[in-house]
PDB file of C-alpha atoms in Angstrom:
ATOM      1  CA  UNK A   9     -13.668 -65.829  36.923  1.00  0.00           C
ATOM      2  CA  UNK A  10     -15.976 -66.802  39.799  1.00  0.00           C
ATOM      3  CA  UNK A  11     -18.199 -69.720  40.744  1.00  0.00           C
ATOM      4  CA  UNK A  12     -17.008 -71.734  37.755  1.00  0.00           C
ATOM      5  CA  UNK A  13     -17.727 -68.930  35.283  1.00  0.00           C
ATOM      6  CA  UNK A  14     -15.163 -67.360  32.962  1.00  0.00           C
ATOM      7  CA  UNK A  15     -16.155 -64.123  31.220  1.00  0.00           C
ATOM      8  CA  UNK A  16     -13.794 -62.756  28.566  1.00  0.00           C
ATOM      9  CA  UNK A  17     -14.131 -59.118  27.549  1.00  0.00           C
ATOM     10  CA  UNK A  18     -13.043 -57.655  24.230  1.00  0.00           C
ATOM     11  CA  UNK A  19     -10.121 -55.210  24.370  1.00  0.00           C
ATOM     12  CA  UNK A  20     -11.255 -51.694  25.181  1.00  0.00           C
ATOM     13  CA  UNK A  21     -14.387 -52.679  27.101  1.00  0.00           C
ATOM     14  CA  UNK A  22     -15.208 -50.050  29.769  1.00  0.00           C
ATOM     15  CA  UNK A  23     -14.446 -50.783  33.437  1.00  0.00           C
ATOM     16  CA  UNK A  24     -18.136 -50.425  34.281  1.00  0.00           C
ATOM     17  CA  UNK A  25     -18.838 -53.458  32.112  1.00  0.00           C
ATOM     18  CA  UNK A  26     -16.419 -55.653  34.057  1.00  0.00           C
ATOM     19  CA  UNK A  27     -17.899 -54.409  37.334  1.00  0.00           C
ATOM     20  CA  UNK A  28     -21.464 -55.161  36.230  1.00  0.00           C
ATOM     21  CA  UNK A  29     -20.552 -58.649  34.976  1.00  0.00           C
ATOM     22  CA  UNK A  30     -18.725 -59.447  38.217  1.00  0.00           C
ATOM     23  CA  UNK A  31     -21.773 -58.355  40.227  1.00  0.00           C
ATOM     24  CA  UNK A  32     -23.996 -60.624  38.126  1.00  0.00           C
ATOM     25  CA  UNK A  33     -21.678 -63.613  38.514  1.00  0.00           C
ATOM     26  CA  UNK A  34     -21.244 -63.197  42.269  1.00  0.00           C
ATOM     27  CA  UNK A  35     -25.014 -63.009  42.742  1.00  0.00           C
ATOM     28  CA  UNK A  36     -25.400 -66.516  41.352  1.00  0.00           C
ATOM     29  CA  UNK A  37     -24.901 -69.847  43.025  1.00  0.00           C
ATOM     30  CA  UNK A  38     -21.907 -71.950  41.859  1.00  0.00           C
ATOM     31  CA  UNK A  39     -22.408 -73.322  38.371  1.00  0.00           C
ATOM     32  CA  UNK A  40     -22.526 -76.944  39.582  1.00  0.00           C
ATOM     33  CA  UNK A  41     -25.381 -76.065  41.941  1.00  0.00           C
ATOM     34  CA  UNK A  42     -27.324 -74.322  39.170  1.00  0.00           C
ATOM     35  CA  UNK A  43     -26.961 -77.320  36.890  1.00  0.00           C
ATOM     36  CA  UNK A  44     -28.153 -79.632  39.664  1.00  0.00           C
ATOM     37  CA  UNK A  45     -31.211 -77.384  40.015  1.00  0.00           C
ATOM     38  CA  UNK A  46     -32.054 -78.037  36.358  1.00  0.00           C
ATOM     39  CA  UNK A  47     -30.809 -74.768  34.915  1.00  0.00           C
ATOM     40  CA  UNK A  48     -29.642 -75.033  31.304  1.00  0.00           C
ATOM     41  CA  UNK A  49     -26.458 -73.474  29.976  1.00  0.00           C
ATOM     42  CA  UNK A  50     -28.571 -70.869  28.207  1.00  0.00           C
ATOM     43  CA  UNK A  51     -30.403 -69.996  31.463  1.00  0.00           C
ATOM     44  CA  UNK A  52     -27.104 -69.528  33.262  1.00  0.00           C
ATOM     45  CA  UNK A  53     -25.446 -67.410  30.587  1.00  0.00           C
ATOM     46  CA  UNK A  54     -28.500 -65.177  30.300  1.00  0.00           C
ATOM     47  CA  UNK A  55     -28.321 -64.631  34.058  1.00  0.00           C
ATOM     48  CA  UNK A  56     -24.645 -63.710  33.790  1.00  0.00           C
ATOM     49  CA  UNK A  57     -25.500 -61.202  31.058  1.00  0.00           C
ATOM     50  CA  UNK A  58     -28.507 -59.724  32.850  1.00  0.00           C
ATOM     51  CA  UNK A  59     -28.718 -56.036  31.968  1.00  0.00           C
ATOM     52  CA  UNK A  60     -26.939 -56.398  28.627  1.00  0.00           C
ATOM     53  CA  UNK A  61     -28.510 -56.769  25.211  1.00  0.00           C
ATOM     54  CA  UNK A  62     -27.694 -60.230  23.844  1.00  0.00           C
ATOM     55  CA  UNK A  63     -26.870 -59.895  20.144  1.00  0.00           C
ATOM     56  CA  UNK A  64     -25.575 -63.267  19.092  1.00  0.00           C
ATOM     57  CA  UNK A  65     -25.492 -66.836  20.373  1.00  0.00           C
ATOM     58  CA  UNK A  66     -23.511 -69.744  19.074  1.00  0.00           C
ATOM     59  CA  UNK A  67     -25.528 -72.520  20.703  1.00  0.00           C
ATOM     60  CA  UNK A  68     -22.842 -75.126  20.075  1.00  0.00           C
ATOM     61  CA  UNK A  69     -20.115 -73.237  21.912  1.00  0.00           C
ATOM     62  CA  UNK A  70     -22.406 -71.358  24.312  1.00  0.00           C
ATOM     63  CA  UNK A  71     -20.816 -68.143  23.130  1.00  0.00           C
ATOM     64  CA  UNK A  72     -22.723 -64.920  23.657  1.00  0.00           C
ATOM     65  CA  UNK A  73     -21.896 -61.474  22.405  1.00  0.00           C
ATOM     66  CA  UNK A  74     -23.661 -58.530  23.928  1.00  0.00           C
ATOM     67  CA  UNK A  75     -23.797 -54.766  23.832  1.00  0.00           C
ATOM     68  CA  UNK A  76     -21.307 -53.998  26.582  1.00  0.00           C
ATOM     69  CA  UNK A  77     -20.797 -50.286  26.070  1.00  0.00           C
ATOM     70  CA  UNK A  78     -24.405 -49.349  26.942  1.00  0.00           C
ATOM     71  CA  UNK A  79     -23.770 -46.164  24.967  1.00  0.00           C
ATOM     72  CA  UNK A  80     -26.497 -44.288  23.076  1.00  0.00           C
ATOM     73  CA  UNK A  81     -26.477 -41.548  20.465  1.00  0.00           C
ATOM     74  CA  UNK A  82     -29.226 -39.328  19.083  1.00  0.00           C
ATOM     75  CA  UNK A  83     -29.485 -38.346  15.435  1.00  0.00           C
ATOM     76  CA  UNK A  84     -32.338 -35.987  14.595  1.00  0.00           C
ATOM     77  CA  UNK A  85     -35.473 -37.640  16.008  1.00  0.00           C
ATOM     78  CA  UNK A  86     -33.995 -41.120  16.522  1.00  0.00           C
ATOM     79  CA  UNK A  87     -32.020 -42.709  19.347  1.00  0.00           C
ATOM     80  CA  UNK A  88     -29.508 -45.451  18.613  1.00  0.00           C
ATOM     81  CA  UNK A  89     -27.599 -47.795  20.918  1.00  0.00           C
ATOM     82  CA  UNK A  90     -24.259 -49.516  20.420  1.00  0.00           C
ATOM     83  CA  UNK A  91     -24.602 -52.649  18.292  1.00  0.00           C
ATOM     84  CA  UNK A  92     -21.172 -53.641  16.947  1.00  0.00           C
ATOM     85  CA  UNK A  93     -18.038 -52.102  18.519  1.00  0.00           C
ATOM     86  CA  UNK A  94     -15.127 -51.093  16.317  1.00  0.00           C
ATOM     87  CA  UNK A  95     -12.916 -53.925  17.625  1.00  0.00           C
ATOM     88  CA  UNK A  96     -15.392 -56.493  16.318  1.00  0.00           C
ATOM     89  CA  UNK A  97     -15.722 -54.672  12.990  1.00  0.00           C
ATOM     90  CA  UNK A  98     -11.938 -54.578  12.561  1.00  0.00           C
ATOM     91  CA  UNK A  99     -11.595 -58.285  13.338  1.00  0.00           C
ATOM     92  CA  UNK A 100     -14.255 -59.140  10.746  1.00  0.00           C
ATOM     93  CA  UNK A 101     -12.518 -56.992   8.115  1.00  0.00           C
ATOM     94  CA  UNK A 102      -9.247 -58.800   8.887  1.00  0.00           C
ATOM     95  CA  UNK A 103     -10.861 -62.115   7.962  1.00  0.00           C
ATOM     96  CA  UNK A 104     -12.390 -60.796   4.735  1.00  0.00           C
ATOM     97  CA  UNK A 105      -9.048 -59.267   3.712  1.00  0.00           C
ATOM     98  CA  UNK A 106      -7.314 -62.615   4.289  1.00  0.00           C
ATOM     99  CA  UNK A 107      -9.719 -64.286   1.871  1.00  0.00           C
ATOM    100  CA  UNK A 108      -9.321 -61.556  -0.729  1.00  0.00           C
ATOM    101  CA  UNK A 109      -5.534 -61.726  -0.474  1.00  0.00           C
ATOM    102  CA  UNK A 110      -5.638 -65.457  -1.064  1.00  0.00           C
ATOM    103  CA  UNK A 111      -8.070 -65.237  -3.997  1.00  0.00           C
ATOM    104  CA  UNK A 112      -6.479 -62.326  -5.859  1.00  0.00           C
ATOM    105  CA  UNK A 113      -2.770 -62.666  -5.090  1.00  0.00           C
ATOM    106  CA  UNK A 114      -1.959 -64.165  -8.503  1.00  0.00           C
ATOM    107  CA  UNK A 115      -4.059 -61.916 -10.738  1.00  0.00           C
ATOM    108  CA  UNK A 116      -2.224 -60.980 -13.930  1.00  0.00           C
ATOM    109  CA  UNK A 117      -3.956 -57.580 -14.006  1.00  0.00           C
ATOM    110  CA  UNK A 118      -4.772 -55.689 -10.797  1.00  0.00           C
ATOM    111  CA  UNK A 119      -8.470 -55.999  -9.931  1.00  0.00           C
ATOM    112  CA  UNK A 120     -10.702 -52.963  -9.510  1.00  0.00           C
ATOM    113  CA  UNK A 121     -12.148 -52.104  -6.107  1.00  0.00           C
ATOM    114  CA  UNK A 122     -15.491 -50.386  -6.688  1.00  0.00           C
ATOM    115  CA  UNK A 123     -16.326 -48.065  -3.792  1.00  0.00           C
ATOM    116  CA  UNK A 124     -20.094 -47.610  -3.576  1.00  0.00           C
ATOM    117  CA  UNK A 125     -20.532 -44.087  -2.227  1.00  0.00           C
ATOM    118  CA  UNK A 126     -21.176 -42.833   0.315  1.00  0.00           C
ATOM    119  CA  UNK A 127     -21.758 -45.698   2.723  1.00  0.00           C
ATOM    120  CA  UNK A 128     -18.777 -47.900   1.948  1.00  0.00           C
ATOM    121  CA  UNK A 129     -16.089 -45.212   2.330  1.00  0.00           C
ATOM    122  CA  UNK A 130     -14.996 -46.313   5.826  1.00  0.00           C
ATOM    123  CA  UNK A 131     -15.131 -50.018   4.984  1.00  0.00           C
ATOM    124  CA  UNK A 132     -13.197 -49.363   1.790  1.00  0.00           C
ATOM    125  CA  UNK A 133     -10.471 -47.454   3.651  1.00  0.00           C
ATOM    126  CA  UNK A 134     -10.074 -50.155   6.300  1.00  0.00           C
ATOM    127  CA  UNK A 135     -10.146 -52.957   3.737  1.00  0.00           C
ATOM    128  CA  UNK A 136      -7.527 -51.365   1.453  1.00  0.00           C
ATOM    129  CA  UNK A 137      -5.016 -51.105   4.293  1.00  0.00           C
ATOM    130  CA  UNK A 138      -5.130 -54.882   4.652  1.00  0.00           C
ATOM    131  CA  UNK A 139      -4.827 -55.861   0.977  1.00  0.00           C
ATOM    132  CA  UNK A 140      -1.494 -57.213  -0.223  1.00  0.00           C
ATOM    133  CA  UNK A 141      -2.148 -57.062  -3.984  1.00  0.00           C
ATOM    134  CA  UNK A 142      -2.181 -54.118  -6.386  1.00  0.00           C
ATOM    135  CA  UNK A 143      -5.621 -52.721  -7.132  1.00  0.00           C
ATOM    136  CA  UNK A 144      -7.289 -49.794  -8.867  1.00  0.00           C
ATOM    137  CA  UNK A 145      -9.924 -47.697  -7.115  1.00  0.00           C
ATOM    138  CA  UNK A 146     -13.125 -46.742  -8.936  1.00  0.00           C
ATOM    139  CA  UNK A 147     -16.243 -45.173  -7.438  1.00  0.00           C
ATOM    140  CA  UNK A 148     -19.952 -44.966  -8.139  1.00  0.00           C
ATOM    141  CA  UNK A 149     -22.956 -43.776  -6.156  1.00  0.00           C
ATOM    142  CA  UNK A 150     -26.311 -45.513  -5.799  1.00  0.00           C
ATOM    143  CA  UNK A 151     -29.416 -44.294  -3.955  1.00  0.00           C
ATOM    144  CA  UNK A 152     -32.358 -46.273  -2.574  1.00  0.00           C
ATOM    145  CA  UNK A 153     -33.009 -45.127   1.029  1.00  0.00           C
ATOM    146  CA  UNK A 154     -35.161 -42.320   2.374  1.00  0.00           C
ATOM    147  CA  UNK A 155     -34.834 -41.963   6.156  1.00  0.00           C
ATOM    148  CA  UNK A 156     -34.895 -45.448   7.684  1.00  0.00           C
ATOM    149  CA  UNK A 157     -36.729 -47.159   4.808  1.00  0.00           C
ATOM    150  CA  UNK A 158     -35.593 -48.446   1.446  1.00  0.00           C
ATOM    151  CA  UNK A 159     -37.677 -47.221  -1.477  1.00  0.00           C
ATOM    152  CA  UNK A 160     -37.137 -50.431  -3.423  1.00  0.00           C
ATOM    153  CA  UNK A 161     -36.019 -48.340  -6.392  1.00  0.00           C
ATOM    154  CA  UNK A 162     -32.290 -48.098  -7.053  1.00  0.00           C
ATOM    155  CA  UNK A 163     -30.864 -45.153  -8.973  1.00  0.00           C
ATOM    156  CA  UNK A 164     -27.300 -44.476 -10.077  1.00  0.00           C
ATOM    157  CA  UNK A 165     -26.478 -40.983  -8.816  1.00  0.00           C
ATOM    158  CA  UNK A 166     -22.855 -41.079 -10.041  1.00  0.00           C
ATOM    159  CA  UNK A 167     -21.520 -43.125 -12.936  1.00  0.00           C
ATOM    160  CA  UNK A 168     -18.349 -45.208 -12.860  1.00  0.00           C
ATOM    161  CA  UNK A 169     -15.335 -42.946 -12.459  1.00  0.00           C
ATOM    162  CA  UNK A 170     -13.107 -45.040 -14.737  1.00  0.00           C
ATOM    163  CA  UNK A 171     -13.257 -47.560 -17.572  1.00  0.00           C
ATOM    164  CA  UNK A 172     -13.522 -51.110 -16.196  1.00  0.00           C
ATOM    165  CA  UNK A 173     -13.858 -53.002 -19.504  1.00  0.00           C
ATOM    166  CA  UNK A 174     -12.160 -56.399 -19.352  1.00  0.00           C
ATOM    167  CA  UNK A 175     -11.371 -56.050 -15.654  1.00  0.00           C
ATOM    168  CA  UNK A 176     -12.235 -58.069 -12.573  1.00  0.00           C
ATOM    169  CA  UNK A 177     -14.254 -55.843 -10.232  1.00  0.00           C
ATOM    170  CA  UNK A 178     -14.734 -56.278  -6.485  1.00  0.00           C
ATOM    171  CA  UNK A 179     -17.875 -54.392  -5.425  1.00  0.00           C
ATOM    172  CA  UNK A 180     -17.216 -52.968  -1.949  1.00  0.00           C
ATOM    173  CA  UNK A 181     -20.540 -52.417  -0.172  1.00  0.00           C
ATOM    174  CA  UNK A 182     -21.301 -51.203   3.340  1.00  0.00           C
ATOM    175  CA  UNK A 183     -24.450 -53.332   3.646  1.00  0.00           C
ATOM    176  CA  UNK A 184     -26.580 -55.705   1.597  1.00  0.00           C
ATOM    177  CA  UNK A 185     -30.191 -56.054   2.683  1.00  0.00           C
ATOM    178  CA  UNK A 186     -32.820 -56.658  -0.062  1.00  0.00           C
ATOM    179  CA  UNK A 187     -30.063 -56.992  -2.650  1.00  0.00           C
ATOM    180  CA  UNK A 188     -31.652 -54.625  -5.182  1.00  0.00           C
ATOM    181  CA  UNK A 189     -28.515 -52.471  -5.245  1.00  0.00           C
ATOM    182  CA  UNK A 190     -26.126 -55.352  -5.939  1.00  0.00           C
ATOM    183  CA  UNK A 191     -28.357 -56.576  -8.763  1.00  0.00           C
ATOM    184  CA  UNK A 192     -28.257 -53.089 -10.298  1.00  0.00           C
ATOM    185  CA  UNK A 193     -24.496 -52.865  -9.831  1.00  0.00           C
ATOM    186  CA  UNK A 194     -23.895 -56.274 -11.395  1.00  0.00           C
ATOM    187  CA  UNK A 195     -25.855 -55.174 -14.475  1.00  0.00           C
ATOM    188  CA  UNK A 196     -24.033 -51.827 -14.681  1.00  0.00           C
ATOM    189  CA  UNK A 197     -20.663 -53.587 -14.549  1.00  0.00           C
ATOM    190  CA  UNK A 198     -21.671 -56.217 -17.109  1.00  0.00           C
ATOM    191  CA  UNK A 199     -22.902 -53.501 -19.477  1.00  0.00           C
ATOM    192  CA  UNK A 200     -19.601 -51.647 -18.966  1.00  0.00           C
ATOM    193  CA  UNK A 201     -17.658 -54.744 -20.003  1.00  0.00           C
ATOM    194  CA  UNK A 202     -16.290 -56.086 -16.711  1.00  0.00           C
ATOM    195  CA  UNK A 203     -14.892 -59.601 -17.154  1.00  0.00           C
ATOM    196  CA  UNK A 204     -16.120 -60.659 -13.680  1.00  0.00           C
ATOM    197  CA  UNK A 205     -17.647 -58.994 -10.645  1.00  0.00           C
ATOM    198  CA  UNK A 206     -17.591 -60.035  -7.002  1.00  0.00           C
ATOM    199  CA  UNK A 207     -19.577 -58.719  -4.043  1.00  0.00           C
ATOM    200  CA  UNK A 208     -17.720 -57.839  -0.844  1.00  0.00           C
ATOM    201  CA  UNK A 209     -19.903 -56.415   1.901  1.00  0.00           C
ATOM    202  CA  UNK A 210     -19.229 -55.387   5.463  1.00  0.00           C
ATOM    203  CA  UNK A 211     -22.763 -56.245   6.597  1.00  0.00           C
ATOM    204  CA  UNK A 212     -25.460 -58.582   5.324  1.00  0.00           C
ATOM    205  CA  UNK A 213     -29.087 -59.023   6.416  1.00  0.00           C
ATOM    206  CA  UNK A 214     -30.005 -62.597   5.380  1.00  0.00           C
ATOM    207  CA  UNK A 215     -33.633 -62.149   6.501  1.00  0.00           C
ATOM    208  CA  UNK A 216     -34.110 -59.240   4.084  1.00  0.00           C
ATOM    209  CA  UNK A 217     -32.173 -60.635   1.107  1.00  0.00           C
ATOM    210  CA  UNK A 218     -34.431 -61.281  -1.891  1.00  0.00           C
ATOM    211  CA  UNK A 219     -31.980 -62.279  -4.627  1.00  0.00           C
ATOM    212  CA  UNK A 220     -30.447 -65.486  -5.972  1.00  0.00           C
ATOM    213  CA  UNK A 221     -27.053 -63.864  -6.504  1.00  0.00           C
ATOM    214  CA  UNK A 222     -24.504 -65.280  -4.001  1.00  0.00           C
ATOM    215  CA  UNK A 223     -22.480 -62.830  -1.935  1.00  0.00           C
ATOM    216  CA  UNK A 224     -18.801 -63.647  -2.331  1.00  0.00           C
ATOM    217  CA  UNK A 225     -17.355 -61.971   0.780  1.00  0.00           C
ATOM    218  CA  UNK A 226     -19.416 -61.142   3.879  1.00  0.00           C
ATOM    219  CA  UNK A 227     -17.765 -59.731   6.996  1.00  0.00           C
ATOM    220  CA  UNK A 228     -20.722 -59.724   9.425  1.00  0.00           C
ATOM    221  CA  UNK A 229     -24.287 -61.037   9.245  1.00  0.00           C
ATOM    222  CA  UNK A 230     -26.920 -59.141  11.236  1.00  0.00           C
ATOM    223  CA  UNK A 231     -30.654 -59.128  11.864  1.00  0.00           C
ATOM    224  CA  UNK A 232     -32.966 -56.987   9.746  1.00  0.00           C
ATOM    225  CA  UNK A 233     -32.636 -53.824  11.853  1.00  0.00           C
ATOM    226  CA  UNK A 234     -31.808 -50.233  10.978  1.00  0.00           C
ATOM    227  CA  UNK A 235     -28.244 -49.250  11.806  1.00  0.00           C
ATOM    228  CA  UNK A 236     -25.923 -46.247  11.548  1.00  0.00           C
ATOM    229  CA  UNK A 237     -22.222 -45.602  11.985  1.00  0.00           C
ATOM    230  CA  UNK A 238     -19.038 -46.751  10.275  1.00  0.00           C
ATOM    231  CA  UNK A 239     -20.209 -45.212   7.018  1.00  0.00           C
ATOM    232  CA  UNK A 240     -23.914 -45.930   7.366  1.00  0.00           C
ATOM    233  CA  UNK A 241     -26.282 -43.003   7.806  1.00  0.00           C
ATOM    234  CA  UNK A 242     -29.672 -41.786   8.899  1.00  0.00           C
ATOM    235  CA  UNK A 243     -30.632 -38.960   6.525  1.00  0.00           C
ATOM    236  CA  UNK A 244     -26.913 -38.484   5.684  1.00  0.00           C
ATOM    237  CA  UNK A 245     -25.875 -38.163   9.350  1.00  0.00           C
ATOM    238  CA  UNK A 246     -24.051 -40.632  11.607  1.00  0.00           C
ATOM    239  CA  UNK A 247     -21.533 -41.957   9.086  1.00  0.00           C
ATOM    240  CA  UNK A 248     -18.589 -40.684  11.152  1.00  0.00           C
ATOM    241  CA  UNK A 249     -19.038 -42.963  14.191  1.00  0.00           C
ATOM    242  CA  UNK A 250     -16.419 -45.720  14.420  1.00  0.00           C
ATOM    243  CA  UNK A 251     -18.868 -48.148  16.084  1.00  0.00           C
ATOM    244  CA  UNK A 252     -22.135 -49.346  14.549  1.00  0.00           C
ATOM    245  CA  UNK A 253     -25.368 -48.408  16.317  1.00  0.00           C
ATOM    246  CA  UNK A 254     -28.859 -49.890  16.046  1.00  0.00           C
ATOM    247  CA  UNK A 255     -32.177 -48.082  16.338  1.00  0.00           C
ATOM    248  CA  UNK A 256     -33.329 -48.130  19.977  1.00  0.00           C
ATOM    249  CA  UNK A 257     -36.939 -49.263  19.611  1.00  0.00           C
TER     250      UNK A 257
END
């Protein structure tokens, strides 16, 4: 806190981040002076976060989130920078799990969690630990990406690993972008006799979504950018990182 500014860091943020933010704040005039000079709240906050990549702004609350780790990784020929730290991912999963627990706590028959391999493995594992109702685990595998681009054609590489006829099925996805995969999955489940199906995704790209099907549970909405980590891959590599990284363009 300095000059009327209060900057709150997420748990686990590196010391170098706090040092950089303090330097930025102390280089500015007091907030009352800046406002008198005609600076807007957005101008001031951007000055405080100079040197960081601003990811998200809630204009009503003047809340910014930025890439504070300044960490980069290289996978094959691509460089990626930190986009969503694990702490933020975990907090978002907490909220989704709360909703699922409320919606499915009184089910007469345990619902099925459908793990869409390989990308949703980490999300599935984290989500299951938070669920307070009995559930059955079933898997399937869909393919649509080559490198950093979606082909637009969805193929089922592995069929359902159990009978889901008459069951409620929660589709657990790592990411929904165009929505072609969820459309294909909904049809597969309907043909297999599921009584109902729901879509639960860690990430959603609203700009890329091309379907009319509503998404029932969304943990985090992001821009239409290519990401890796926390189960997501670039040519099958990068799934093991606990944070999510975005292509450094």
